[in-house]
Coordinates of C-alpha atoms in Angstrom, one line a residue:
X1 CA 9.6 8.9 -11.2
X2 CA 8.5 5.8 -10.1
X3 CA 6.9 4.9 -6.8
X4 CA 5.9 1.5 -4.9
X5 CA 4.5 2.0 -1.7
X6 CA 4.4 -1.5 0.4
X7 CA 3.6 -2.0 4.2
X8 CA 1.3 -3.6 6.3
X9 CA -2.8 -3.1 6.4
X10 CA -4.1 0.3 7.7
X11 CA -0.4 1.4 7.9
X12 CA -1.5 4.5 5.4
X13 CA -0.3 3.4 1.9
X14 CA -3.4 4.9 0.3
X15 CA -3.7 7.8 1.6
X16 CA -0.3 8.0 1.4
X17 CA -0.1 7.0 -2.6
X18 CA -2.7 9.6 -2.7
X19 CA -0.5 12.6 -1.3
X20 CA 2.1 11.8 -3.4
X21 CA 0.2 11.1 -6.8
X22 CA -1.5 15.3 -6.6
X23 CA 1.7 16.6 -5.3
X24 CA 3.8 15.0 -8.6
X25 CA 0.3 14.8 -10.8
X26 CA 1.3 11.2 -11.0
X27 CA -1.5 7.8 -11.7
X28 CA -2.0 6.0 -8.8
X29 CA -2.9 2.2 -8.7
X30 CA -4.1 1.2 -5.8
X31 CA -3.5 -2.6 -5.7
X32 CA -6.6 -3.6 -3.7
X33 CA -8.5 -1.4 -6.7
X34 CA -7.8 -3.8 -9.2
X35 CA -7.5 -7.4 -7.0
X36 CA -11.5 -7.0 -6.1
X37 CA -14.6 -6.3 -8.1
X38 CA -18.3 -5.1 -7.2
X39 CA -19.1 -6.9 -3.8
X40 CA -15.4 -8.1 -2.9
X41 CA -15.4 -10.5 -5.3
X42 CA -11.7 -11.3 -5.8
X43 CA -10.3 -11.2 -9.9
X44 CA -7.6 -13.4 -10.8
X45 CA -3.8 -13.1 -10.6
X46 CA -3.6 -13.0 -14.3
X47 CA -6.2 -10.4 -14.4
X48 CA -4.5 -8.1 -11.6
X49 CA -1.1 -9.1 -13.9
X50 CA -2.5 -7.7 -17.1
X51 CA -3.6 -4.8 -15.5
X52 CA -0.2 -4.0 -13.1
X53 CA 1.8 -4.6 -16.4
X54 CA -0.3 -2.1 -18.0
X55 CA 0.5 0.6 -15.6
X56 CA 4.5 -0.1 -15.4
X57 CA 4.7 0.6 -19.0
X58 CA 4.0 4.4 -17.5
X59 CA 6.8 7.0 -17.7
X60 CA 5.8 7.8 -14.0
X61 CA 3.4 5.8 -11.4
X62 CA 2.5 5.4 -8.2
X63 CA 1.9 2.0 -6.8
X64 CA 0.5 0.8 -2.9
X65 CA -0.2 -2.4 -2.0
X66 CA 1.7 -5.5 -1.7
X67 CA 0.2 -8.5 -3.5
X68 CA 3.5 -10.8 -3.8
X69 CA 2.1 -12.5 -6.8
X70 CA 1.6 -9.9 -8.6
X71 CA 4.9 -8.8 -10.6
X72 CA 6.2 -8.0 -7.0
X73 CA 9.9 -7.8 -7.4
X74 CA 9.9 -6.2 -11.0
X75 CA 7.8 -3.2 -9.3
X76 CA 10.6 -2.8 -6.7
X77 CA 13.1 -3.1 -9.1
X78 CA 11.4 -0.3 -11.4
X79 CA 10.6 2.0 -8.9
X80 CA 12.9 4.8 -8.1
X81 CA 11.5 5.0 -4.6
X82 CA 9.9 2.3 -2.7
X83 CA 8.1 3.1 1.0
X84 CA 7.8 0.6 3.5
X85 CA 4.9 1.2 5.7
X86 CA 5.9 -0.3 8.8
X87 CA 3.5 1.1 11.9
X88 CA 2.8 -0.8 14.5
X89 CA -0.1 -3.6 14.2
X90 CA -2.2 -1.3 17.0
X91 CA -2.0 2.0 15.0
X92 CA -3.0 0.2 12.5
X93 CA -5.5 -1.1 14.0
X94 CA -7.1 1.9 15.4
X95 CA -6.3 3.6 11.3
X96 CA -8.5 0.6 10.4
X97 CA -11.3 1.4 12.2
X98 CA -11.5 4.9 12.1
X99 CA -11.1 4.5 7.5
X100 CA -14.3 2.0 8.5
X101 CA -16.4 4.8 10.3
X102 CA -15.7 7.3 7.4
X103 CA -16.3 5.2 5.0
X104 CA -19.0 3.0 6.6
X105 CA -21.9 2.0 3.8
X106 CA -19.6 3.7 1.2
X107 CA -17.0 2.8 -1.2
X108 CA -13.2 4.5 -0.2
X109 CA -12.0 6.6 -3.5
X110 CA -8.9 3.7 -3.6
X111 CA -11.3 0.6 -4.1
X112 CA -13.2 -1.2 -6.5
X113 CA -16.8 0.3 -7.0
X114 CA -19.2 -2.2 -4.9
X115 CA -16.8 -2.9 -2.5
X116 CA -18.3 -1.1 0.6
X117 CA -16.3 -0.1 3.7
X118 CA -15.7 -3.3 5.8
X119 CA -14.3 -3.8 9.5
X120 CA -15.0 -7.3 10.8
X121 CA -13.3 -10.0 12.6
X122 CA -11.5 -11.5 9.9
X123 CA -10.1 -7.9 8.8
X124 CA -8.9 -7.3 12.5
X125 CA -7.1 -10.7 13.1
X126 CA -5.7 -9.7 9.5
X127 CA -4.4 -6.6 11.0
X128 CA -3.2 -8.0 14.3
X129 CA -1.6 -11.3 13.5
X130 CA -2.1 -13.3 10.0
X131 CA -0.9 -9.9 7.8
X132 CA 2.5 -9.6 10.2
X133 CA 3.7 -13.4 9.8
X134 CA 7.1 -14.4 9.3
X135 CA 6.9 -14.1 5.5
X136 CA 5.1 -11.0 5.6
X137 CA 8.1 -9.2 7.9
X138 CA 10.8 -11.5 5.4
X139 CA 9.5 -9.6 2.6
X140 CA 10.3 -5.8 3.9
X141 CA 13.3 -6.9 5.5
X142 CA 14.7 -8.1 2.9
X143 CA 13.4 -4.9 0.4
X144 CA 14.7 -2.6 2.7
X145 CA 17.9 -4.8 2.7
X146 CA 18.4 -5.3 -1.4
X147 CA 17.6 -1.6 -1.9
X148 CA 18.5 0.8 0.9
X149 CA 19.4 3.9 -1.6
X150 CA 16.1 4.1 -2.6
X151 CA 14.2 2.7 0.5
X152 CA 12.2 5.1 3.3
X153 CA 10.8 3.3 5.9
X154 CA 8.4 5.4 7.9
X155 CA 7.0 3.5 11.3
X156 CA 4.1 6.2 12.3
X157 CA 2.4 9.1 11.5
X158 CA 4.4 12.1 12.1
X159 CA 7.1 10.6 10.2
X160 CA 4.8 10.5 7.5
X161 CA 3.3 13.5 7.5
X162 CA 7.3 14.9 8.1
X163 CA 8.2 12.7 4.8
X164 CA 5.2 14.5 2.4
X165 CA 6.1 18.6 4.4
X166 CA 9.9 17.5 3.0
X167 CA 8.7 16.7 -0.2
X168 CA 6.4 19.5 -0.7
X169 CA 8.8 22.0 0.4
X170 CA 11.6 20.8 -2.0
X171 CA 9.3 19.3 -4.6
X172 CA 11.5 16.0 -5.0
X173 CA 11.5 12.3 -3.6

């Protein structure tokens, strides 16, 4: 089984991705993992490439994150499932800041090691406005669109959390 988990910032992919990769025993590549190194330094896309193409030569994976550059459309065509993350910007928002007070002068499990729990301005306008633009909103329209038999799209939290009881009680995506 095969997994891509896409969606906007603070929506939940990684805890998500997380979930799912102990209740299948799957790997789980956290997208973000791999795009920064030790204090946010960002790696390049042939870098992140090397790496992503790595992991899809797995018999099962999990995915999250959405990097558009970065063998994008062969993930979604591989996967088997694909999860579109689509809460609202001031969920997110509020996900955001609480992952930053847990996490605050620590490194979260899902990123690069040096890369200590951030919440600043730039982050929130991410969250709010310049990670929801037109192209952004395109680009889950039109994956929900070219592959609704293997789609979910889950807009908050209990739908969610209803999504991974479901799969824990029958054991199957």
């Amino acid at each position: 089984m095969k997994i891509a988990i896409v969606g906007y910032s603070g929506s939940g992919k990684s805890t998500l991705a997380g979930k799912l990769g102990k209740l299948y025993m799957y790997d789980v590549l956290h997208l973000d993992s791999i795009h920064f190194s030790s204090g946010w330094k960002e790696r390049s896309d042939e870098d992140m490439i090397t790496d992503v193409k790595a992991f899809l030569d797995k018999e099962n994976w999990i995915i999250e994150g959405n990097y558009s550059r970065i063998l994008y459309q062969r993930r979604m065509e591989e996967a088997d499932r694909i999860v579109v993350m689509n809460f609202n910007r001031f969920s997110c928002l509020v996900r955001a800041y609480k992952r930053y007070r847990m996490y605050k002068g620590k490194t979260r499990p899902d990123m690069a090691p040096g890369c200590s729990e951030k919440f600043d301005r730039e982050f929130v306008l991410w969250i709010l406005r310049d990670g929801r633009n037109k192209t952004m909103k395109k680009r889950y329209r039109d994956v929900m669109q070219r592959y609704p038999d293997k789609t979910v799209v889950l807009k908050n939290q209990r739908q969610m959390d209803d999504f991974v009881s479901t799969l824990e009680s029958l054991n199957v995506l």
